[in-house]
Short mmCIF file of C-alpha atoms in Angstrom, two decimals:
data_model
loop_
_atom_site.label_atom_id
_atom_site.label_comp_id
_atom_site.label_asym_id
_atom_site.label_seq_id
_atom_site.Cartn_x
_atom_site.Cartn_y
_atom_site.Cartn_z
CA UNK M 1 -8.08 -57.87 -2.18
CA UNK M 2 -7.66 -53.85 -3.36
CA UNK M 3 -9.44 -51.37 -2.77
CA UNK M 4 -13.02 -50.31 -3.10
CA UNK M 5 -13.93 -47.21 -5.07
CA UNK M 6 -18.12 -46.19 -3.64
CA UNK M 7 -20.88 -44.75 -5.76
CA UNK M 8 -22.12 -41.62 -4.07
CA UNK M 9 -24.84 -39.44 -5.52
CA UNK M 10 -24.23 -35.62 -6.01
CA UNK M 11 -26.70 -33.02 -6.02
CA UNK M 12 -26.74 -29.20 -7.15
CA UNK M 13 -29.29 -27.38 -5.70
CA UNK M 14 -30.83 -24.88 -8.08
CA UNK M 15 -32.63 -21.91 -6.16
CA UNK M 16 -33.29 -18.62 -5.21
CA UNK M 17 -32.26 -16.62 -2.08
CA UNK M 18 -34.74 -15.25 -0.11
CA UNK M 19 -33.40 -12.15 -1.32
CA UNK M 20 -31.39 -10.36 1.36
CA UNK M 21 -32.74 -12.14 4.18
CA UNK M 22 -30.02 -14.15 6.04
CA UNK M 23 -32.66 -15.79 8.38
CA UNK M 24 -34.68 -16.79 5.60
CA UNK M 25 -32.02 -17.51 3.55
CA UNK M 26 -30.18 -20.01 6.03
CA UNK M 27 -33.71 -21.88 6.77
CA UNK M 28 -34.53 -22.17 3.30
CA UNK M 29 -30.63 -23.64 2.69
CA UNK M 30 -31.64 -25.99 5.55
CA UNK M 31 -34.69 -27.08 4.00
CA UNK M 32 -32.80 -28.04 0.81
CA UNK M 33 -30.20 -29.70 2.31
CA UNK M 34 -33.12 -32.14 4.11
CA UNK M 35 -34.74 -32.53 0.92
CA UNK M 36 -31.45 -33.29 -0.91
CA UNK M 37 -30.46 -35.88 2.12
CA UNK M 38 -33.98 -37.70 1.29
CA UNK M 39 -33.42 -38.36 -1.88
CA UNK M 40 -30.07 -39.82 -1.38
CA UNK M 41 -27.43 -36.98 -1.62
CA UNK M 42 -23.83 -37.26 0.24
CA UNK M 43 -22.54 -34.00 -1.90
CA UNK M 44 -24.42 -31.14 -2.33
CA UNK M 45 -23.12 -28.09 -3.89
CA UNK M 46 -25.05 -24.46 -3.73
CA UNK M 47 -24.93 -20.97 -6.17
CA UNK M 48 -23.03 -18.48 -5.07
CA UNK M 49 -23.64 -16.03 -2.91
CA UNK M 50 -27.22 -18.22 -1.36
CA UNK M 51 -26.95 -16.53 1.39
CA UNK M 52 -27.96 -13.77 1.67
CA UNK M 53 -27.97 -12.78 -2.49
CA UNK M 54 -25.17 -12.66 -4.72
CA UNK M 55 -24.68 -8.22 -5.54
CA UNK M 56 -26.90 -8.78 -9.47
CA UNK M 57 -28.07 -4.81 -8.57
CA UNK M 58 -25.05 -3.33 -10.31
CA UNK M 59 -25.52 -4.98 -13.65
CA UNK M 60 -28.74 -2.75 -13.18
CA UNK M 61 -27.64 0.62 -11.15
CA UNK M 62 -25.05 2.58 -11.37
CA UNK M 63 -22.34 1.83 -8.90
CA UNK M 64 -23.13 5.27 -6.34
CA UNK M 65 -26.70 5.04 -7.18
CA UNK M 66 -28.84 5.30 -4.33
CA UNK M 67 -30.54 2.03 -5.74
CA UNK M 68 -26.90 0.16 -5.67
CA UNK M 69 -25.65 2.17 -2.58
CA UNK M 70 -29.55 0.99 -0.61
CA UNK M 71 -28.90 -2.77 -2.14
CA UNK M 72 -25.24 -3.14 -1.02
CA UNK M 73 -25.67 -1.88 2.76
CA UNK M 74 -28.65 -4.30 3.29
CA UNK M 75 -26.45 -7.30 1.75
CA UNK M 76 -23.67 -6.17 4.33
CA UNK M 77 -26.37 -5.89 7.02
CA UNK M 78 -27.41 -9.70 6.60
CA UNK M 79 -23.79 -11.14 5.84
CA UNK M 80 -22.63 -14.10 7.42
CA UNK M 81 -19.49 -14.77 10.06
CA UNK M 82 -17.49 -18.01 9.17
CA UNK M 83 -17.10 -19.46 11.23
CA UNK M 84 -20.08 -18.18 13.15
CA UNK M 85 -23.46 -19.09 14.75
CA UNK M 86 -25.62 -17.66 11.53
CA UNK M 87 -24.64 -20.95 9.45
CA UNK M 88 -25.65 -23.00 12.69
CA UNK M 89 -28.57 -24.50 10.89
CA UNK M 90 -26.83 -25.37 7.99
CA UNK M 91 -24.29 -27.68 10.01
CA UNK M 92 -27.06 -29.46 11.56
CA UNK M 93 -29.21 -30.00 8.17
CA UNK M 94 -25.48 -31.59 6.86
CA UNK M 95 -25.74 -33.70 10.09
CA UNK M 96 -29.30 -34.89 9.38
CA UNK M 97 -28.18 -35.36 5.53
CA UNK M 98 -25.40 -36.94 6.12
CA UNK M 99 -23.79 -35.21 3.82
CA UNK M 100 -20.68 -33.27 2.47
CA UNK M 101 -22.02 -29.61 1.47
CA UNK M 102 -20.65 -26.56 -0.09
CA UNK M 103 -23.13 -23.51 0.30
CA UNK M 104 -22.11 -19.75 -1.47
CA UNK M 105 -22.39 -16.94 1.11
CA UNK M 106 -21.44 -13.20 1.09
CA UNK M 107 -19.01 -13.36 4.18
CA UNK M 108 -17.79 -10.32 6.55
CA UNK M 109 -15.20 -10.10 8.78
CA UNK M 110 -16.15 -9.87 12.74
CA UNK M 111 -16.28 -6.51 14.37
CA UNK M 112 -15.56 -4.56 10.57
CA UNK M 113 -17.52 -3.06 8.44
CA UNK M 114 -16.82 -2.62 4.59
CA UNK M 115 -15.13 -5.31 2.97
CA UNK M 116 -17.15 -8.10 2.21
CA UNK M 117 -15.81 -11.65 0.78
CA UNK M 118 -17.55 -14.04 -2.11
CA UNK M 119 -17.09 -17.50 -0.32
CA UNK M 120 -17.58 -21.09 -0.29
CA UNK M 121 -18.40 -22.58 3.62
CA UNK M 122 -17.90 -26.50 3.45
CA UNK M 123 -19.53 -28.70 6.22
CA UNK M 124 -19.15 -32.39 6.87
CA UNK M 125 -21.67 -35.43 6.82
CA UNK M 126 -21.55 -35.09 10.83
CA UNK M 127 -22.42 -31.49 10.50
CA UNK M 128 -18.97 -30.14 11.87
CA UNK M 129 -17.33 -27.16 10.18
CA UNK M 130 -14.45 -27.88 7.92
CA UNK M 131 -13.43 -24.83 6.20
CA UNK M 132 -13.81 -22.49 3.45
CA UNK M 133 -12.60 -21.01 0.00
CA UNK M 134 -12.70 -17.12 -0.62
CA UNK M 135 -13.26 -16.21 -4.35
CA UNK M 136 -9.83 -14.88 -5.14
CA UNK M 137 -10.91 -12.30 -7.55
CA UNK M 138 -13.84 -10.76 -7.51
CA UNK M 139 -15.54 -10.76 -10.55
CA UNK M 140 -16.49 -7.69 -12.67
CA UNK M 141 -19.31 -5.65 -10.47
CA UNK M 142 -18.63 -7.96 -7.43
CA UNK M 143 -15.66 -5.77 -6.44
CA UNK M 144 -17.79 -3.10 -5.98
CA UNK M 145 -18.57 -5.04 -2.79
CA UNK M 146 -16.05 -8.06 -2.70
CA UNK M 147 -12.50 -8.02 -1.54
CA UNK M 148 -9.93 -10.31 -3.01
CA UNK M 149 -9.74 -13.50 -0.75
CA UNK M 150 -7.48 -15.26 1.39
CA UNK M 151 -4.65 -17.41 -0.68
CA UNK M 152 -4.98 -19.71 2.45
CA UNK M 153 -8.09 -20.42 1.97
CA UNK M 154 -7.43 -22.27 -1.65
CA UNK M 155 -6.86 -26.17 -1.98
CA UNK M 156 -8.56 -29.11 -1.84
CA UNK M 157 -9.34 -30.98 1.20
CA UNK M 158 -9.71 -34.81 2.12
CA UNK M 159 -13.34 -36.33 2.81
CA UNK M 160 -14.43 -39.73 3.10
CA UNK M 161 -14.91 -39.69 -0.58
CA UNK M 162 -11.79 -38.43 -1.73
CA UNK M 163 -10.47 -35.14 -2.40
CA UNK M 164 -13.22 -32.71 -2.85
CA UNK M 165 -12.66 -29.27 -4.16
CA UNK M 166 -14.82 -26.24 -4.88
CA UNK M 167 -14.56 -22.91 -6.90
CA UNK M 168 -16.83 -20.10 -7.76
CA UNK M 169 -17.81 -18.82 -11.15
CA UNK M 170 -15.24 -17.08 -13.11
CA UNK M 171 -12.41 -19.10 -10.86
CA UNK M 172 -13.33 -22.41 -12.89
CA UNK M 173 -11.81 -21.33 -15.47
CA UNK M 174 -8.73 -20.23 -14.44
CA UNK M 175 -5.90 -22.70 -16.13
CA UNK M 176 -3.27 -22.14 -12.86
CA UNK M 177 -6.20 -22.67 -10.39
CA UNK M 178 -7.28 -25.93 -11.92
CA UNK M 179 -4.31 -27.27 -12.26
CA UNK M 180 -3.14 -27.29 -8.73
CA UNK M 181 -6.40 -28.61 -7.73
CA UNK M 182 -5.52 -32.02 -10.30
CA UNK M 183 -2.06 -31.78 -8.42
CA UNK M 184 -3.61 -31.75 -5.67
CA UNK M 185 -5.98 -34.76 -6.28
CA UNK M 186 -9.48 -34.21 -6.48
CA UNK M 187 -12.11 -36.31 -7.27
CA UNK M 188 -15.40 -34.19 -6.73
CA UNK M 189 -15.50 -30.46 -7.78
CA UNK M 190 -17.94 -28.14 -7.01
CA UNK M 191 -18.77 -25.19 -8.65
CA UNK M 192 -20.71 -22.39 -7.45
CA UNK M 193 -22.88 -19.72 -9.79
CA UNK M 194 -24.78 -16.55 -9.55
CA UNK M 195 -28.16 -16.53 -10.42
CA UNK M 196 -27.40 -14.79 -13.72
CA UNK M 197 -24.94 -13.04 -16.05
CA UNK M 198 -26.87 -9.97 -16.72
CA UNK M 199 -28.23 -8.99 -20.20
CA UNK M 200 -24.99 -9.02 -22.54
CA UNK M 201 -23.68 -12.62 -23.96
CA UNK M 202 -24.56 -15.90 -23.98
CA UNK M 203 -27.03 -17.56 -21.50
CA UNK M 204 -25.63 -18.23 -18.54
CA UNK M 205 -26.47 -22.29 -18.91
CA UNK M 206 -24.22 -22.21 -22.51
CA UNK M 207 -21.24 -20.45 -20.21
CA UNK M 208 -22.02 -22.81 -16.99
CA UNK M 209 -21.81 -26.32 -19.16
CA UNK M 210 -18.74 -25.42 -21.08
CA UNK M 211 -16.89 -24.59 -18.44
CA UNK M 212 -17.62 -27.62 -16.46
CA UNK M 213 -17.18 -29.92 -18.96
CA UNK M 214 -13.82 -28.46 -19.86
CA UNK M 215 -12.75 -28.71 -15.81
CA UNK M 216 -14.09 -32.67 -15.80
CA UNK M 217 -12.08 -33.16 -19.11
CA UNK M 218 -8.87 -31.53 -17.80
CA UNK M 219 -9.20 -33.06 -14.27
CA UNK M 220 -10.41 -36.15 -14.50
CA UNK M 221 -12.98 -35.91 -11.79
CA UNK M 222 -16.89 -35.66 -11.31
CA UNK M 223 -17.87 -31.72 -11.33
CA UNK M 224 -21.38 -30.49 -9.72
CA UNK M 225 -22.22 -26.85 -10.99
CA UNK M 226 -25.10 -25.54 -8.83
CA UNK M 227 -26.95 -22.13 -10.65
CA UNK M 228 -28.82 -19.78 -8.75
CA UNK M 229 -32.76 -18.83 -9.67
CA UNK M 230 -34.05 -15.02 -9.95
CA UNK M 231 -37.43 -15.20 -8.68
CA UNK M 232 -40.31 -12.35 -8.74
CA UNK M 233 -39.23 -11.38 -5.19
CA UNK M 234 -35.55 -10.43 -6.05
CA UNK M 235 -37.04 -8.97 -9.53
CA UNK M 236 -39.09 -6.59 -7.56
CA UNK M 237 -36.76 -5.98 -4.91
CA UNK M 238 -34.14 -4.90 -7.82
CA UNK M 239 -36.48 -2.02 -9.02
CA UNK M 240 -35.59 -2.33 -12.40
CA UNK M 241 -37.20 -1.28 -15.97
CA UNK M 242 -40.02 -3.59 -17.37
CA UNK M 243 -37.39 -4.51 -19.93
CA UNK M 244 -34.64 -5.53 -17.42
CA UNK M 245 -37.30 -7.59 -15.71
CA UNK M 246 -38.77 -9.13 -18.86
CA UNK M 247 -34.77 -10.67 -19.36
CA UNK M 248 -34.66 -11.76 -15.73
CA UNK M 249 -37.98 -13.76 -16.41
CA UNK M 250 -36.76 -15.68 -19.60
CA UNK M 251 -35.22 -18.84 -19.56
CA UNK M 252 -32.13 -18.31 -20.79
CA UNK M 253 -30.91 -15.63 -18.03
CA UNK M 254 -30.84 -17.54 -14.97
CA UNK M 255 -30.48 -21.50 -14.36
CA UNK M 256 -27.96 -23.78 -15.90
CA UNK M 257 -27.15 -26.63 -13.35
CA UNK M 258 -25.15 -28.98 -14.21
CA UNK M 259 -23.58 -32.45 -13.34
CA UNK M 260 -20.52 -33.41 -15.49
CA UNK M 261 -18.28 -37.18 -15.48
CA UNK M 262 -14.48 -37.63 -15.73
CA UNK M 263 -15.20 -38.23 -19.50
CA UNK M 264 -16.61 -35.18 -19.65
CA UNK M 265 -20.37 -36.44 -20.53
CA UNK M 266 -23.16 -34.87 -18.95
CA UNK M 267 -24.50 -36.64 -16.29
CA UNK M 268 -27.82 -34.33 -15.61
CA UNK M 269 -28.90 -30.97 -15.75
CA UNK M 270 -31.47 -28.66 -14.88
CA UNK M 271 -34.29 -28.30 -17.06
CA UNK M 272 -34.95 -25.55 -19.69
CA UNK M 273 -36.74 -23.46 -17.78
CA UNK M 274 -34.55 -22.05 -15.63
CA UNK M 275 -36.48 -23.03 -12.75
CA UNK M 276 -36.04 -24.39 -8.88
CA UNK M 277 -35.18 -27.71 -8.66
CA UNK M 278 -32.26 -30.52 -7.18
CA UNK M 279 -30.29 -31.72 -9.68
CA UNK M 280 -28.94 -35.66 -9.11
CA UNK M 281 -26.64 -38.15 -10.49
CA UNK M 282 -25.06 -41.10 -9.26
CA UNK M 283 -20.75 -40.72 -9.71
CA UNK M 284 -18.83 -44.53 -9.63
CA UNK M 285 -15.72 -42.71 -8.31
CA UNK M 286 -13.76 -45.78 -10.53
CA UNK M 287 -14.73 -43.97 -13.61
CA UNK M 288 -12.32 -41.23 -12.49
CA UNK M 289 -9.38 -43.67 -12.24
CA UNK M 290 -10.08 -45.26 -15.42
CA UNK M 291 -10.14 -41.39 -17.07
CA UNK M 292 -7.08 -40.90 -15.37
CA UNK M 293 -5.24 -43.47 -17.30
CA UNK M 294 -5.81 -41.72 -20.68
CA UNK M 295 -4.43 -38.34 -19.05
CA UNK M 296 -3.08 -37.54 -15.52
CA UNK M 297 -2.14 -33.47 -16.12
CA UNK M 298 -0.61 -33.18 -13.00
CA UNK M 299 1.14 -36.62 -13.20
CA UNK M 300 2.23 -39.20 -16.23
CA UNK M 301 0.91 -36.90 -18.83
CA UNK M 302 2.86 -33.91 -17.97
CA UNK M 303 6.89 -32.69 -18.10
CA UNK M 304 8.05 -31.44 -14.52
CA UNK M 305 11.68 -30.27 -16.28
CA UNK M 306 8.70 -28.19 -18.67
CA UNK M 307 5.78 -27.10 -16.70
CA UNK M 308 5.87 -26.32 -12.81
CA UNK M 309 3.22 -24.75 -10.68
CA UNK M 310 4.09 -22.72 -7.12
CA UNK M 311 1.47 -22.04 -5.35
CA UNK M 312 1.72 -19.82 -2.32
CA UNK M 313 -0.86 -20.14 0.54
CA UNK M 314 0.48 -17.17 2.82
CA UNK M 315 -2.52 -15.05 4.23
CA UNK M 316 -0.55 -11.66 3.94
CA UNK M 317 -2.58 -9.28 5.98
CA UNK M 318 -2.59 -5.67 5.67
CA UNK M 319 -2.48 -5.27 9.13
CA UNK M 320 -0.03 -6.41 11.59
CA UNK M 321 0.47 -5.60 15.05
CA UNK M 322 2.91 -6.85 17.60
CA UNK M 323 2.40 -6.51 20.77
CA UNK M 324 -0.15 -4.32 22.21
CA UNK M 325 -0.95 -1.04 23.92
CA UNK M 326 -1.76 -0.41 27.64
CA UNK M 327 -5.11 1.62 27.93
CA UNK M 328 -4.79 3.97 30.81
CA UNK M 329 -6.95 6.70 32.28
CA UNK M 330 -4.77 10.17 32.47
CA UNK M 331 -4.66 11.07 35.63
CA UNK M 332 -3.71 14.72 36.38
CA UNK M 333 -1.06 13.98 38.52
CA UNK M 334 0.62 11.86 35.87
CA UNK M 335 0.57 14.91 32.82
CA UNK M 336 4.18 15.80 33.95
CA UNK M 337 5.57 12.44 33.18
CA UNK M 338 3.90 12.00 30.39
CA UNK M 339 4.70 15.24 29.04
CA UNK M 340 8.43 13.99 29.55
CA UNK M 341 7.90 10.66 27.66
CA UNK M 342 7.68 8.62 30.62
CA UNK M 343 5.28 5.80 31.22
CA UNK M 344 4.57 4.76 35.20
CA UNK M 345 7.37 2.50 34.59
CA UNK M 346 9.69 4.51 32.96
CA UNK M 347 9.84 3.08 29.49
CA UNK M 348 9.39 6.16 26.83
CA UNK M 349 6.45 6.28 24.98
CA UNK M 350 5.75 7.33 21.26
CA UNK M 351 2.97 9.79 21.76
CA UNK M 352 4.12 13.24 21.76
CA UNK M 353 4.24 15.98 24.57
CA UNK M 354 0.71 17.60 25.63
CA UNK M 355 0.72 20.97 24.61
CA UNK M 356 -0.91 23.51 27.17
CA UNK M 357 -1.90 26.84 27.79
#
């Protein structure tokens, strides 16, 4: 007898923030999760950024506005830690789901302040923490606030469905990034979006689809695009013009949500009005191996001696230290020997000699 291939049901939860509000933002992510669980879920993806808000301001303020400067400190204020206890409720709603689930956050780094990251958190179906993607490049206005992420944080990573990967808006649709995720063997692909595009091109719902129906045609696999929602909250928290607002309240700027096949057919999407809502479809993971047959990219249907791929997953850091520093109080009977270069021990030190009167 061969092996079984299950039919799990994928969800992309289509929402607003509670705008800025990490508390908030976390419970409500909780409460989504549960809701997703009841009706069935084992995958859920969420927008970018949930928690706390993805950085929409700038396509409205000038970058040193006090508007934009106000927004961006507050977003930094309410940031997340991953891993860290302020995603703690999250993990447990995953437990109580039983489910695998992707959730956008604006991520710092402990004990800094500044640089902020755009990142995916994944947790398991038994709530533990498994890892997490950093948006590579910030896009546009989000490097106002974003810093480029971690190359070790890219890849796909086993679950008990498969290979599951995730990336974030403009990263979708990055040739080199999907193809070392086919290499790499994934079966479910989530995608995570902001809650709009701003006021210049096509609705974000045209842009959302085509891209995930051109990853699920080039990879073979099931792809869940979760949108984000601008609700009156965020539009009066934005303080923008009447005619900014007026956008940010028709259908076409916000919402999009999709759920896409390994023939590329749409599965389900979010409805027209760009409003809240859990998107659902049931994915025979056999569909992708029958797709697969037609056109493995990263296997029969490719030239190795042609086409190669390198990927490198080094975390180069900035800053490096080796070894570390005694911190002493100066005693005055000790000023002599420092004053020579001496430590207690006799070692010389780097800091120069203390200059006196």
């Amino acid at each position: 007898m061969g092996d079984s291939y299950p039919v799990i049901r994928l969800a992309a939860i289509q929402a607003a923030s509670v705008f800025l509000d990490r508390q908030a933002s976390v419970a409500r992510a909780a409460e989504l999760i549960r809701e997703a669980g009841k009706a069935g879920a084992e995958f859920i993806v969420f927008p970018e950024g949930f928690i706390p808000a993805h950085p929409i301001w700038y396509q409205y303020h000038p970058a040193m506005s006090p508007e934009a400067t106000g927004l961006s400190v507050e977003l930094f204020a309410n940031a997340v830690e991953v891993p860290g206890p302020h995603l703690a409720a999250i993990a447990e709603a995953a437990r109580a789901a039983g489910a695998f689930v992707v959730v956008g956050v604006c991520e710092r780094t402990p004990g800094r302040t500044g640089t902020l990251y755009n990142t995916q958190v994944y947790f398991g179906p038994d709530g533990e923490y498994l890892g997490k993607h950093q948006k590579l490049v910030p896009t546009v206005t989000e490097r106002l606030v974003h810093g480029p992420g971690s190359a070790a944080t890219f890849g796909a990573r086993p679950s008990r469905y498969g290979q599951v990967s995730s990336l974030i808006c403009g990263e979708n649709s990055n040739p080199l990034a999907v193809f070392a995720l086919i290499a790499e063997g994934t079966q479910v692909h989530g995608m995570s979006w902001p809650p709009t595009f701003g006021p210049t091109g096509q609705p974000i719902r045209a842009r959302v689809q085509n891209a995930a129906i051109a990853f699920a045609q080039m990879a073979k696999t099931f792809v869940v695009a979760a949108c984000g929602v601008v609700d009156e909250a965020t539009i009066s928290a934005l303080d923008i013009t009447d005619e900014h607002a007026a956008f940010l309240r028709s259908p076409n700027a916000t919402g999009g949500s999709v759920i896409v096949s390994p023939t590329a057919e749409v599965m389900a999407q979010a409805s027209d009005d760009g409003g809240e809502q859990i998107v659902l479809a049931e994915a025979d993971l056999k569909t992708a191996v029958r797709a697969k047959f037609v056109a493995d990219v990263a296997g029969h249907y490719n030239r190795p001696d042609v086409f190669s791929l390198r990927v490198d997953r080094t975390d180069r850091k900035l800053y490096d230290v080796i070894g570390d520093i005694e911190h002493r109080v100066h005693s005055p009977e000790r000023i002599g020997d420092e004053q020579e270069g001496l430590d207690e021990a006799g070692i010389g030190i780097s800091a120069p000699p203390l200059r006196g009167t």
